[in-house]
Protein backbone atom coordinates (compact mmCIF):
# COMPACT_ATOMS: atom_id res chain seq x y z
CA UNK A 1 103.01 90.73 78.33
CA UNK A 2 102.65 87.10 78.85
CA UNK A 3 100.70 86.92 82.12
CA UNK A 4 97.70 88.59 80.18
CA UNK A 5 96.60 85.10 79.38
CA UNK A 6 96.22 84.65 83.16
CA UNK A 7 93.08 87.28 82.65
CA UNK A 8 89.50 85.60 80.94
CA UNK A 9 86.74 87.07 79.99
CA UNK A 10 88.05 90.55 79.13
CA UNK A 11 89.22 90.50 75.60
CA UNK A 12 88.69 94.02 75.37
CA UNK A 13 90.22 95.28 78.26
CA UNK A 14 93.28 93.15 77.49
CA UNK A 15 93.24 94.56 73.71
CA UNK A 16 93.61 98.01 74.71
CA UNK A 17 95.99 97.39 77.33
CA UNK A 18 98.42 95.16 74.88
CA UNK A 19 98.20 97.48 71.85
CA UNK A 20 99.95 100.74 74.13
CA UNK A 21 102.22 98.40 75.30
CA UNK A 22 103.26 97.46 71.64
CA UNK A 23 102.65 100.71 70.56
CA UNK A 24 105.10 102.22 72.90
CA UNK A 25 101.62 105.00 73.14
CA UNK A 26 100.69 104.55 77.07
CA UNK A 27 98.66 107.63 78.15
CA UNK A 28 99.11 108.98 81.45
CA UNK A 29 95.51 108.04 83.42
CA UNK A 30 93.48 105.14 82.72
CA UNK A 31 90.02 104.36 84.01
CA UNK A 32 89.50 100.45 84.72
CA UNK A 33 85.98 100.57 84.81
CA UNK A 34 83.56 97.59 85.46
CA UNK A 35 81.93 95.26 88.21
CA UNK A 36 83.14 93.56 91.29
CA UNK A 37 85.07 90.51 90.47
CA UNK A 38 85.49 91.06 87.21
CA UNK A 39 89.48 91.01 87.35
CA UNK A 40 90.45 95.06 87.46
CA UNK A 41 93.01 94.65 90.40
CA UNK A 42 94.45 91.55 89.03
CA UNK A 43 94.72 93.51 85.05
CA UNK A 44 96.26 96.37 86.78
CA UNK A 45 98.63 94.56 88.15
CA UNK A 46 99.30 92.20 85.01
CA UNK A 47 99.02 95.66 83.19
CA UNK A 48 101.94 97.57 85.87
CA UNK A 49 104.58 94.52 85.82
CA UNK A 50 104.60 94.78 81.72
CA UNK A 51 105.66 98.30 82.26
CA UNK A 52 107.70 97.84 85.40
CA UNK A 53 109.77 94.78 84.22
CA UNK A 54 111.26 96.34 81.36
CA UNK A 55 115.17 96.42 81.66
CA UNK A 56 114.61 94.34 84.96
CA UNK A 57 114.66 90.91 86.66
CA UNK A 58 110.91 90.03 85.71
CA UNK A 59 110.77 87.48 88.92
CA UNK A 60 111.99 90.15 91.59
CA UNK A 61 109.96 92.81 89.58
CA UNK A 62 106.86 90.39 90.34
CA UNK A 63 108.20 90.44 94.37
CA UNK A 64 107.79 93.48 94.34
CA UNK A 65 104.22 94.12 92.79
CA UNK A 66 103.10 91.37 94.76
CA UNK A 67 104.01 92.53 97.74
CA UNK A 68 103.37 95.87 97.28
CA UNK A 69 106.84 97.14 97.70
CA UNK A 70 108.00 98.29 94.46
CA UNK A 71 109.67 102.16 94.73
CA UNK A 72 108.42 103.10 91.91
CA UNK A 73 104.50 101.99 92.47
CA UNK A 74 101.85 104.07 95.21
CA UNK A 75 98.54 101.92 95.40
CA UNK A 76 95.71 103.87 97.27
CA UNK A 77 92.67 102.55 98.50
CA UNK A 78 90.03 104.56 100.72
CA UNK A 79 90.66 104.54 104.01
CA UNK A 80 89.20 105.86 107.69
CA UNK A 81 90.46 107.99 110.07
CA UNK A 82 90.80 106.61 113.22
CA UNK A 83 92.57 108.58 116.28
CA UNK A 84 93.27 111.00 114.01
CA UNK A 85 95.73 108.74 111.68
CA UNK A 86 94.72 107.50 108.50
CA UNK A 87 94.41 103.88 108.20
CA UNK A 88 93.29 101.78 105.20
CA UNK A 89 90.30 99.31 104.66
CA UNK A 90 92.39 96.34 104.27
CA UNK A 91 94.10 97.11 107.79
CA UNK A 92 90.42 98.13 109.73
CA UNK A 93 89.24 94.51 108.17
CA UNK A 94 92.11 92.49 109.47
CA UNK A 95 92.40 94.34 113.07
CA UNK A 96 88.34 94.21 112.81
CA UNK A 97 88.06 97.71 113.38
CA UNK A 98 84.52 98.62 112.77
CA UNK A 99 83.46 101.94 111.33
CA UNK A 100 79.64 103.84 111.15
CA UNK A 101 81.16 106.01 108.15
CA UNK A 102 81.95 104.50 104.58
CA UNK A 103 86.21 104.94 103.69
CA UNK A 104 87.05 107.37 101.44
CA UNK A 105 89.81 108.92 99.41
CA UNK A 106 90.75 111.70 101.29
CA UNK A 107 93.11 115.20 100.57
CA UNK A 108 95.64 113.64 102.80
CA UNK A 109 96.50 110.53 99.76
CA UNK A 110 96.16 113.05 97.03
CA UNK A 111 99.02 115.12 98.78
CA UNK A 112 100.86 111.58 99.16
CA UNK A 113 100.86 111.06 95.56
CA UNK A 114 102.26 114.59 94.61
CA UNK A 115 104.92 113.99 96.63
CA UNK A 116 105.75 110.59 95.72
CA UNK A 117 105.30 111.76 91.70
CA UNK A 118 107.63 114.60 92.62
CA UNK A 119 110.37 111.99 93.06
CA UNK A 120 112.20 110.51 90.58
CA UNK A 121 111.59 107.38 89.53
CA UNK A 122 114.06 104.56 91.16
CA UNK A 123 113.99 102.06 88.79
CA UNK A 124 111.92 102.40 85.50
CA UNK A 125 110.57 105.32 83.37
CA UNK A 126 107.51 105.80 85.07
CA UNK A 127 105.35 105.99 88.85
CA UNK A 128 102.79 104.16 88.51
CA UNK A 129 99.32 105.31 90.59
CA UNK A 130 96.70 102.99 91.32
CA UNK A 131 93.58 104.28 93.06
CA UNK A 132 91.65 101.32 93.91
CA UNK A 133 87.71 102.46 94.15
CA UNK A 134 87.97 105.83 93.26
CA UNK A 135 84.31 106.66 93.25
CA UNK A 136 84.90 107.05 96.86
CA UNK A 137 86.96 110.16 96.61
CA UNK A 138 85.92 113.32 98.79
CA UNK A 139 85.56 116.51 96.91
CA UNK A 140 88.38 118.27 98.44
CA UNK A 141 90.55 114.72 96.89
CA UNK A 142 88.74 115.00 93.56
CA UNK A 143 89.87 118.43 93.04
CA UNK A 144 93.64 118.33 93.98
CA UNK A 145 93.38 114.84 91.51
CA UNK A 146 92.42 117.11 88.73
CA UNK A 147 94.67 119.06 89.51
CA UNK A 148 97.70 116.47 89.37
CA UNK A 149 95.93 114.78 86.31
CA UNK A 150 96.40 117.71 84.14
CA UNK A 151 100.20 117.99 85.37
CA UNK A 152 101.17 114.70 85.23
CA UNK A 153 104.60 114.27 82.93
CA UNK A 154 106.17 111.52 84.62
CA UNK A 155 103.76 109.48 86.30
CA UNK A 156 101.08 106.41 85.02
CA UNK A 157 97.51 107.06 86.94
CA UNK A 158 95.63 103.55 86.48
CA UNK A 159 92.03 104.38 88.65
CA UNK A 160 89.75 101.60 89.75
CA UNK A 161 86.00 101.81 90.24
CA UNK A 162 82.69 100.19 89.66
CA UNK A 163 80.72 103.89 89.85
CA UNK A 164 82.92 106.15 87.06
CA UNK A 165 79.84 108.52 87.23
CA UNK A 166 80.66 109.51 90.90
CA UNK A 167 83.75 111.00 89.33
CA UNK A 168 84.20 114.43 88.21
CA UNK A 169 83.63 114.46 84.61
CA UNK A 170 86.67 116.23 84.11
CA UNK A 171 88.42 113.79 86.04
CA UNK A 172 86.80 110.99 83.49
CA UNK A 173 87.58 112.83 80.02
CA UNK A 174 91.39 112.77 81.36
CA UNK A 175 91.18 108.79 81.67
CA UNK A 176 91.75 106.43 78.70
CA UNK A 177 88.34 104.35 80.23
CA UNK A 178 89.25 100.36 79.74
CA UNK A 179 85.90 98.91 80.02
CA UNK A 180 85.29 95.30 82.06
């Protein structure tokens, strides 16, 4: 829990987040829900490595959040189709693929998560799901999410957005919301 101090200006965030840690009490979805910039991704990540790190090496634990190659973590962010294949915003940015229609979270990465929360996990207690800007979810997406929300035994659901009224409301009352 020591890298919360890398995190300003969101005592209250931090609070919540710290006290289920201590607590042992970490519900299964949480709702990170503020502006742009304010420091969601970089809590969520602070947030996961708590979690993931315990019983581990905390440096090669780090690694693997960092570089996004942790077994036991999915993070989804929308994406576009292109050619028929899914491909995320981060990738159409740095290939400078332009697109006329926003990304979105489709049914496609709401199957993916199923299946990888069907899986054991490899090395801690938990999956951990992060949906980064989950306002952007199709309806098709935001159903099957109920769905696995109200199923959920093994797996941590940690959703990021700066709309949470674009989500179902069911979707929302399933969330512990951590306001920033």
């Amino acid at each position: 829990m020591d890298d919360f101090h890398t995190i300003y200006g969101q005592d209250l965030a931090i609070e919540i987040l710290k006290s289920a840690i201590s607590k042992g009490h970490i519900p299964p979805a949480y709702l990170f829900s503020g502006p742009e910039g304010v420091g969601r991704k970089k809590t969520a990540k602070v947030f996961i490595k708590s979690i993931l790190e315990k019983n581990q090496d905390k440096e090669s634990t780090k690694r693997k959040i960092e570089s996004n190659n942790h077994p036991d973590l999915l993070w989804i962010e929308p994406s576009y189709i292109v050619q028929g294949k899914s491909i995320s915003q981060e990738k159409a940015r740095s290939e400078s693929i332009s697109m006329k229609s926003p990304p979105q979270i489709r049914l496609n990465q709401i199957k993916e998560i199923i299946e990888f929360l069907g899986k054991k996990p490899f090395e801690s207690e938990k999956s951990i799901v992060i949906i980064e800007d989950i306002e952007r979810i199709n309806e098709s997406a935001s159903n099957a999410l109920l769905k696995t929300l109200e199923e959920t035994n093994t797996g941590l659901f940690i959703l990021i957005t700066q709309r949470p009224e674009k989500l179902l409301s069911t979707i929302r009352s399933r969330c512990q919301i951590v306001p920033f």
